CSV table of C-alpha atoms and ligand atoms in Angstrom, one decimal:
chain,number,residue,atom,x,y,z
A,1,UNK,CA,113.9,114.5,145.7
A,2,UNK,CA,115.6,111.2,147.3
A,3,UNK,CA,117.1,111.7,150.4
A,4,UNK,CA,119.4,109.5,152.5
A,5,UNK,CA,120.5,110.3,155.9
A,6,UNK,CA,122.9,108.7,158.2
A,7,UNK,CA,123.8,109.3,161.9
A,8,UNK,CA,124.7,107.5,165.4
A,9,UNK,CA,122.7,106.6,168.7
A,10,UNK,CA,123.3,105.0,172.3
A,11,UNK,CA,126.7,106.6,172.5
A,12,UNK,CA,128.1,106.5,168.6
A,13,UNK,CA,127.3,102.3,169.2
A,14,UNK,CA,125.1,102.2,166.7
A,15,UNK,CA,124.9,103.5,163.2
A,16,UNK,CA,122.1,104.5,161.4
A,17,UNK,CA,121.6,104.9,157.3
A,18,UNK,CA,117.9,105.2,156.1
A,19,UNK,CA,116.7,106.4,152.9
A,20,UNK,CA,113.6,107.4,151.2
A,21,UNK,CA,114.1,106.5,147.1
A,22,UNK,CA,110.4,106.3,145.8
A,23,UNK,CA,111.4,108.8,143.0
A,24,UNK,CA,114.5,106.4,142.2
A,25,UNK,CA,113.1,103.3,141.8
A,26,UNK,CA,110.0,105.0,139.3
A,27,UNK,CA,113.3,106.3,137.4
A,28,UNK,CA,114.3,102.6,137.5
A,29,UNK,CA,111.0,101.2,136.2
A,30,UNK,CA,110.7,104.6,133.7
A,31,UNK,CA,114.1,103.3,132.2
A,32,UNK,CA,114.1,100.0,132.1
A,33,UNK,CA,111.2,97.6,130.6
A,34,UNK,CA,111.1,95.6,134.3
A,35,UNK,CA,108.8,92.7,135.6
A,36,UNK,CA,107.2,93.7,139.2
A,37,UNK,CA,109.6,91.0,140.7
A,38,UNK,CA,112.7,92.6,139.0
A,39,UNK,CA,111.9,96.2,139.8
A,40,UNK,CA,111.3,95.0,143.3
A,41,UNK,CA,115.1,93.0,143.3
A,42,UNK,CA,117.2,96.2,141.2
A,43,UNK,CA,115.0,98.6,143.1
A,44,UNK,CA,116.7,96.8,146.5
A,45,UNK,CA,119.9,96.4,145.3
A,46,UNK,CA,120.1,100.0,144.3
A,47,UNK,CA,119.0,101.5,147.9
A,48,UNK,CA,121.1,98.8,149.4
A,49,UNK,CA,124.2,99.9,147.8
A,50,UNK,CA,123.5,103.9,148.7
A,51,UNK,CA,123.0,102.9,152.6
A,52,UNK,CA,126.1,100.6,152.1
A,53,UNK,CA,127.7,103.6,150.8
A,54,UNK,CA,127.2,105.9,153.1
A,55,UNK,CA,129.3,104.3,155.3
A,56,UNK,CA,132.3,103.6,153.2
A,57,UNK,CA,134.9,106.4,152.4
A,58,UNK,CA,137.3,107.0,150.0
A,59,UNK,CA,135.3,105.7,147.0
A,60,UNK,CA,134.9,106.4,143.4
A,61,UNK,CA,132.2,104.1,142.9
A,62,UNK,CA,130.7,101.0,144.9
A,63,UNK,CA,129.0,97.8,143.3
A,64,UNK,CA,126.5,95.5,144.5
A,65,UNK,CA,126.7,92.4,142.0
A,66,UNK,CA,124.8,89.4,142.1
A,67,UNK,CA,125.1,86.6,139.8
A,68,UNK,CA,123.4,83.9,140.3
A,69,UNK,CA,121.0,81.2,138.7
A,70,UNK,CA,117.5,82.0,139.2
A,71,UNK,CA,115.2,83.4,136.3
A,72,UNK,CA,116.6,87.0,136.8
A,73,UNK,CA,120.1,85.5,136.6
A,74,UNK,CA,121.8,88.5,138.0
A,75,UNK,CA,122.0,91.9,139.1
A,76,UNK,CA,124.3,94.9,139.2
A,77,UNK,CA,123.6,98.3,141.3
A,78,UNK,CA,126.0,101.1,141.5
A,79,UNK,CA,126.2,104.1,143.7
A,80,UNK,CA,128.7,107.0,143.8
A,81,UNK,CA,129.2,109.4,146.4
A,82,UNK,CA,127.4,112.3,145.4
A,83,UNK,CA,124.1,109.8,145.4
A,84,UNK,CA,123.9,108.7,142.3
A,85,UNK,CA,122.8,105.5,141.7
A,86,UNK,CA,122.5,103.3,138.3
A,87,UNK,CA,121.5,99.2,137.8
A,88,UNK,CA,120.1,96.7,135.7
A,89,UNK,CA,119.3,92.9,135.9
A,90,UNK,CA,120.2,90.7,133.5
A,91,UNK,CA,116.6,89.3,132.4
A,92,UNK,CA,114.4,92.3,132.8
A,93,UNK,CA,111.3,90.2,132.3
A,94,UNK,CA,111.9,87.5,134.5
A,95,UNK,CA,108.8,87.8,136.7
A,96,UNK,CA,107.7,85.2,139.3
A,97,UNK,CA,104.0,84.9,141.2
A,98,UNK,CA,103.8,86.3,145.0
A,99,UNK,CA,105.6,84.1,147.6
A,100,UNK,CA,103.6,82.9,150.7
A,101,UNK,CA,103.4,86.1,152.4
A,102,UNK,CA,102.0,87.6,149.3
A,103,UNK,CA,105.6,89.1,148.4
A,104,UNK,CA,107.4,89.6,145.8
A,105,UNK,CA,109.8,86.4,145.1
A,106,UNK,CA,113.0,88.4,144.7
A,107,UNK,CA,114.5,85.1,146.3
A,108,UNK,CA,113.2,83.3,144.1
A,109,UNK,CA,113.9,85.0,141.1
A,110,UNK,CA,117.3,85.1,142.3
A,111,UNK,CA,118.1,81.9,142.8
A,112,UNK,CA,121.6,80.6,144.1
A,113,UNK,CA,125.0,81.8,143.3
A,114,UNK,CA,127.3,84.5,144.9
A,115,UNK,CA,126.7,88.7,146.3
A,116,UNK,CA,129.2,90.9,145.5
A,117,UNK,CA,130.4,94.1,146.8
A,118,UNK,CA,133.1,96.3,144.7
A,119,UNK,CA,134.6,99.1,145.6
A,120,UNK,CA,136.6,101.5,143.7
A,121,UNK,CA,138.7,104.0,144.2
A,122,UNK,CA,141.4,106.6,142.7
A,123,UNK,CA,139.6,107.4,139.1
A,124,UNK,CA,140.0,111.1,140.0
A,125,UNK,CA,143.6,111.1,140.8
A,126,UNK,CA,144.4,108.7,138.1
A,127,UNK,CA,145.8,106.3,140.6
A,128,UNK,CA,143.6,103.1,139.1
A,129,UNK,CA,144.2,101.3,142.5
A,130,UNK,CA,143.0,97.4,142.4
A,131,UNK,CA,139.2,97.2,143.4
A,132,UNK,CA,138.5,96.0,146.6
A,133,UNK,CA,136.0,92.6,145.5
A,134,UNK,CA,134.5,91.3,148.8
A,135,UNK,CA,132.0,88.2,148.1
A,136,UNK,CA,129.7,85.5,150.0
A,137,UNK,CA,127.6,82.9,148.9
A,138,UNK,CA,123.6,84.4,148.4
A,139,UNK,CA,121.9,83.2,151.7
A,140,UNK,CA,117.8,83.9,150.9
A,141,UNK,CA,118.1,86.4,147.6
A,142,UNK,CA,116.1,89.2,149.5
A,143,UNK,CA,119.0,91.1,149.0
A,144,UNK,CA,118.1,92.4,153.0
A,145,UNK,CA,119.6,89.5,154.4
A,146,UNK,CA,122.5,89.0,152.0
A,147,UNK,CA,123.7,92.5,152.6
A,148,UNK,CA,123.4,91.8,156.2
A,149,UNK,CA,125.2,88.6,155.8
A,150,UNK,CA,128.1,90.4,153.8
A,151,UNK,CA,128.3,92.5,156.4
A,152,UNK,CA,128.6,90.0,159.3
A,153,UNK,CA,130.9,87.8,157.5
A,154,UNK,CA,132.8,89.6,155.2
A,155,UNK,CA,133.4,92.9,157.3
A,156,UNK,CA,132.4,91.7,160.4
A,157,UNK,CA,129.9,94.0,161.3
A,158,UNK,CA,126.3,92.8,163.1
A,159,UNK,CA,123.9,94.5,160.9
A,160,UNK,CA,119.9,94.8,160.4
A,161,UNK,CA,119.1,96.2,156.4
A,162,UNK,CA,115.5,96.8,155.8
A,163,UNK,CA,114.9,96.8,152.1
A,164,UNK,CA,111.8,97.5,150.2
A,165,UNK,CA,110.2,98.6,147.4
A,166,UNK,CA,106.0,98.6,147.3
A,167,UNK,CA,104.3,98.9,143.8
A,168,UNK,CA,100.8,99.6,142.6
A,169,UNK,CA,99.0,99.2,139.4
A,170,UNK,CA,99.1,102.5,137.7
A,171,UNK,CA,101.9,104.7,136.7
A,172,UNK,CA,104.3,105.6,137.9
A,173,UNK,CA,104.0,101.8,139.2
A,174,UNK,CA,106.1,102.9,142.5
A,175,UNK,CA,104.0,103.5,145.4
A,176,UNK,CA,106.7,103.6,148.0
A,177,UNK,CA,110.8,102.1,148.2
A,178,UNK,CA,113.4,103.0,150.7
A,179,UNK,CA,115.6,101.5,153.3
A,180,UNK,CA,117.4,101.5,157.2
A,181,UNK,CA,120.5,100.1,157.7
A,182,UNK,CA,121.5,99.6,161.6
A,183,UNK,CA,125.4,98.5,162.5
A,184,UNK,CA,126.6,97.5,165.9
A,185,UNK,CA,129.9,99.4,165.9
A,186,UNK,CA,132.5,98.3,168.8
A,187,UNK,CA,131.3,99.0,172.1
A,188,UNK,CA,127.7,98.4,171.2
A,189,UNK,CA,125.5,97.1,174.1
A,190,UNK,CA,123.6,93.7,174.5
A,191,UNK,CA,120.3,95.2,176.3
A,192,UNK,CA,120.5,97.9,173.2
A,193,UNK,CA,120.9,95.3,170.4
A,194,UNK,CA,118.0,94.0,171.6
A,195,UNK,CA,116.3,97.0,172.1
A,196,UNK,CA,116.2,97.7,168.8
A,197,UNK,CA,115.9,94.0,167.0
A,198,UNK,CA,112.4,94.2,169.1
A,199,UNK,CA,111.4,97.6,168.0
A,200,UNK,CA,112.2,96.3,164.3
A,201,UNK,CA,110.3,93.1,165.0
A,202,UNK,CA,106.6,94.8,165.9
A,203,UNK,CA,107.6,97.9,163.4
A,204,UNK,CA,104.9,98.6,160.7
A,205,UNK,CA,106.2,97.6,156.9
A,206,UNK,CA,109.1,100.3,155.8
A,207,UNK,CA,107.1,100.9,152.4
A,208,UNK,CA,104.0,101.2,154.6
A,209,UNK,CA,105.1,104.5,156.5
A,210,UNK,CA,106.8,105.7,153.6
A,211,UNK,CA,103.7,105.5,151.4
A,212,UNK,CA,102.2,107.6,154.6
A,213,UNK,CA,105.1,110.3,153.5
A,214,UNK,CA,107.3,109.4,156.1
A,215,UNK,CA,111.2,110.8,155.6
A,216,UNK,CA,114.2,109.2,156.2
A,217,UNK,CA,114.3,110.6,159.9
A,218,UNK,CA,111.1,109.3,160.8
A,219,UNK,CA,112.7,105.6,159.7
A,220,UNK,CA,115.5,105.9,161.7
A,221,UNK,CA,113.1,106.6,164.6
A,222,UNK,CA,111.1,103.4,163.9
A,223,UNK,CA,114.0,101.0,163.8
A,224,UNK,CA,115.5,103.0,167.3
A,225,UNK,CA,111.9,103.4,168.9
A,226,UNK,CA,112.8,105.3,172.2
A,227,UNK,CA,116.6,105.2,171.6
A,228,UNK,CA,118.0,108.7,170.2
A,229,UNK,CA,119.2,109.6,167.0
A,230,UNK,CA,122.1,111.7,166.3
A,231,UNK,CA,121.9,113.4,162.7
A,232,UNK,CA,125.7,113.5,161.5
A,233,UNK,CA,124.6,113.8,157.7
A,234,UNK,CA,122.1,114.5,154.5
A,235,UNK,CA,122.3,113.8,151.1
A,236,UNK,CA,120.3,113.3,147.8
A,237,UNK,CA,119.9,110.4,146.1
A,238,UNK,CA,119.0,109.8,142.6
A,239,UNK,CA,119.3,107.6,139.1
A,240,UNK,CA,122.1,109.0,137.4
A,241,UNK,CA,123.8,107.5,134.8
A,242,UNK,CA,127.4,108.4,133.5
A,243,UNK,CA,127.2,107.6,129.4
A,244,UNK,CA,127.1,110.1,127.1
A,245,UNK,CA,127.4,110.2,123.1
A,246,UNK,CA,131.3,111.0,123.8
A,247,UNK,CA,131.9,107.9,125.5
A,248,UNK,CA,129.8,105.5,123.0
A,249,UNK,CA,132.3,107.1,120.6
A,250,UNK,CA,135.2,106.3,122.4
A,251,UNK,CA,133.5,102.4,122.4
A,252,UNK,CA,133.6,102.7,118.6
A,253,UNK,CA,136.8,104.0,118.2
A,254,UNK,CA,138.0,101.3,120.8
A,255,UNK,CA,137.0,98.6,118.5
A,256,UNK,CA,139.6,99.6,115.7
A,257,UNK,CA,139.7,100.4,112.6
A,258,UNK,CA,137.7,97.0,110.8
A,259,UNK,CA,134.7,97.1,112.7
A,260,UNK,CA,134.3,100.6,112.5
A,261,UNK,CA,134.7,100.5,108.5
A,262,UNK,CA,131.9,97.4,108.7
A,263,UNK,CA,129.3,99.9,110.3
A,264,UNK,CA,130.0,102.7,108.2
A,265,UNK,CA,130.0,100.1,105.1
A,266,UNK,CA,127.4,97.7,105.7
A,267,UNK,CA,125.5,99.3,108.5
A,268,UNK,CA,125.7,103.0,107.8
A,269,UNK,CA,125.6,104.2,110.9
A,270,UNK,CA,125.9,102.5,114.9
A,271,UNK,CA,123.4,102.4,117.6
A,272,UNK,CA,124.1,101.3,121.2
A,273,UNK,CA,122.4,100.8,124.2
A,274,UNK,CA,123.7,101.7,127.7
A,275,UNK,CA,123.2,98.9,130.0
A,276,UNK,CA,122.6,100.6,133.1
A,277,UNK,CA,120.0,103.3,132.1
A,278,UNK,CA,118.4,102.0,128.0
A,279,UNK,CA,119.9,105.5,126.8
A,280,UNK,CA,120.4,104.8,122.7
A,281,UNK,CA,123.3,106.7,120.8
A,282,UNK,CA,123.4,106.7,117.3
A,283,UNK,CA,126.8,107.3,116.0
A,284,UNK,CA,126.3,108.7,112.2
A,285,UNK,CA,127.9,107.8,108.8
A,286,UNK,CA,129.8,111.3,108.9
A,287,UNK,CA,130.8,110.4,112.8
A,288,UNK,CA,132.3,107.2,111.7
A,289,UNK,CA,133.9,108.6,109.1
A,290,UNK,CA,135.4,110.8,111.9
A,291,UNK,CA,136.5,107.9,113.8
A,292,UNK,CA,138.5,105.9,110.6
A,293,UNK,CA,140.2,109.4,110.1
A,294,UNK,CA,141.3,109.3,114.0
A,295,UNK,CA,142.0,105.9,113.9
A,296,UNK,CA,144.2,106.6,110.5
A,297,UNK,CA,146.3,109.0,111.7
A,298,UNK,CA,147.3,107.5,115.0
B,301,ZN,ZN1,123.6,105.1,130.7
């Protein structure tokens, strides 16, 4: 299983998130029919949203959104508090050759246009609050460095992400993904900040020790080098998704009473698709039958 951790050093200055989500991002690539470049960009965006949430409270649900106008043309991840997390991009295939460091061009792919972060709150209660939509431009695409930027700009927090995902050539395709997230909280010291920007600097590649089987403890430790780590919490992460035949029946029943007849009359029968995880529903002739008899006596 996936596990994210999160925790304090130097005095509760600094705060640390790091996650291992190999099993995730296969779920991710198991799913959906990805390029290598887009499984590398969704599989970011996906761990970058669970360390962005593990520091956020009061939450129902928390978006990363991109949309922007490179080949992949956008991206949505989504993480809840219990750790699950669910995505897609909006051209699976888009694919792009390495970059000049022998990457993957997620910046590339990505292109210009603006990074979202969404938060909502209040489902449970019923309260249906107003989301809280931050937003800044896309600096590089990396994902990384835009979450970092959001975070310096939008929440004004100094911030180093490390995102990455490392594939291979045979199934299940993910060799190693996971992330650290480091935040200078109030109070936090010069000679530590750079402390730990050089430690991060000379660090071996993220995907590299976690191909090695290292745990989310064991990246905090490499982005804090001698600096110690306080432990204030554990959880799993996963790809979860929320659909279910019930609520591609409540889609149906949503679109009233003329569509419905046209798919029970000229299709016979309904499939759909959920967005975030390729699950298919079929809604049967009898089931929509069901739903003009609802839809009749309401
Ligand atoms: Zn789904």
């Amino acid at each position: 299983m996936d596990k994210l951790i999160h925790g304090t050093a130097a005095n509760d200055t600094i705060r640390v998130v790091a996650a291992v989500a190999t099993k995730t991002v296969e779920e991710v690539v198991t799913r959906h029919e990805l390029s290598p470049t887009a499984t590398a960009a969704l599989g970011r965006t996906l761990i970058g949203s669970a360390l962005l949430g593990a520091t956020q409270k009061d939450f129902d649900r928390l978006t990363i959104k991109l949309e922007s106008d490179g080949p992949i043309r956008g991206i949505v991840a989504e993480a809840r508090p219990n750790g699950a997390l669910r995505g897609y991009v909006k051209e699976p295939l888009a694919d792009l050759p390495a970059n000049g460091n022998g990457k993957f061009d997620v910046g590339g792919a990505v292109g210009n246009g603006t990074f979202f972060v969404i938060r909502e709150s209040g489902f449970e209660l019923g309260l249906h609050n107003a989301p809280y939509v931050g937003s800044v431009p896309i600096q590089t695409g990396e994902i990384g460095d835009d979450l970092a930027f959001y975070l310096a700009r939008s929440e004004q927090i100094p911030s180093a992400v490390l995102l990455g995902v490392l594939l291979k050539n045979t199934p299940p395709f993910v060799a190693a993904a996971g992330g650290v997230l480091v935040q200078m909280l109030p109070g936090a010291n010069e000679h530590i900040i750079t402390m730990i920007e050089d430690t991060i600097a000379h660090a071996p590649h993220l995907t590299s020790v976690i191909g090695d089987g290292a745990g989310p403890e064991d990246l905090a430790h490499l982005v804090l080098g001698e600096i110690e780590f306080k432990k204030l919490g554990e959880r799993d992460v996963r790809f979860e998704c929320t659909c279910s035949q019930e609520k591609a029946i409540s889609m149906i029943e949503a679109l009233g009473v003329d569509d419905v007849r046209s798919m029970l009359e000229e299709d016979k029968g309904a499939a759909m698709t959920c967005g975030f995880c390729s699950a298919n529903f079929q809604v049967s002739e009898a089931e929509l039958s069901n739903i003009l008899d609802r839809l009749a006596n309401s």
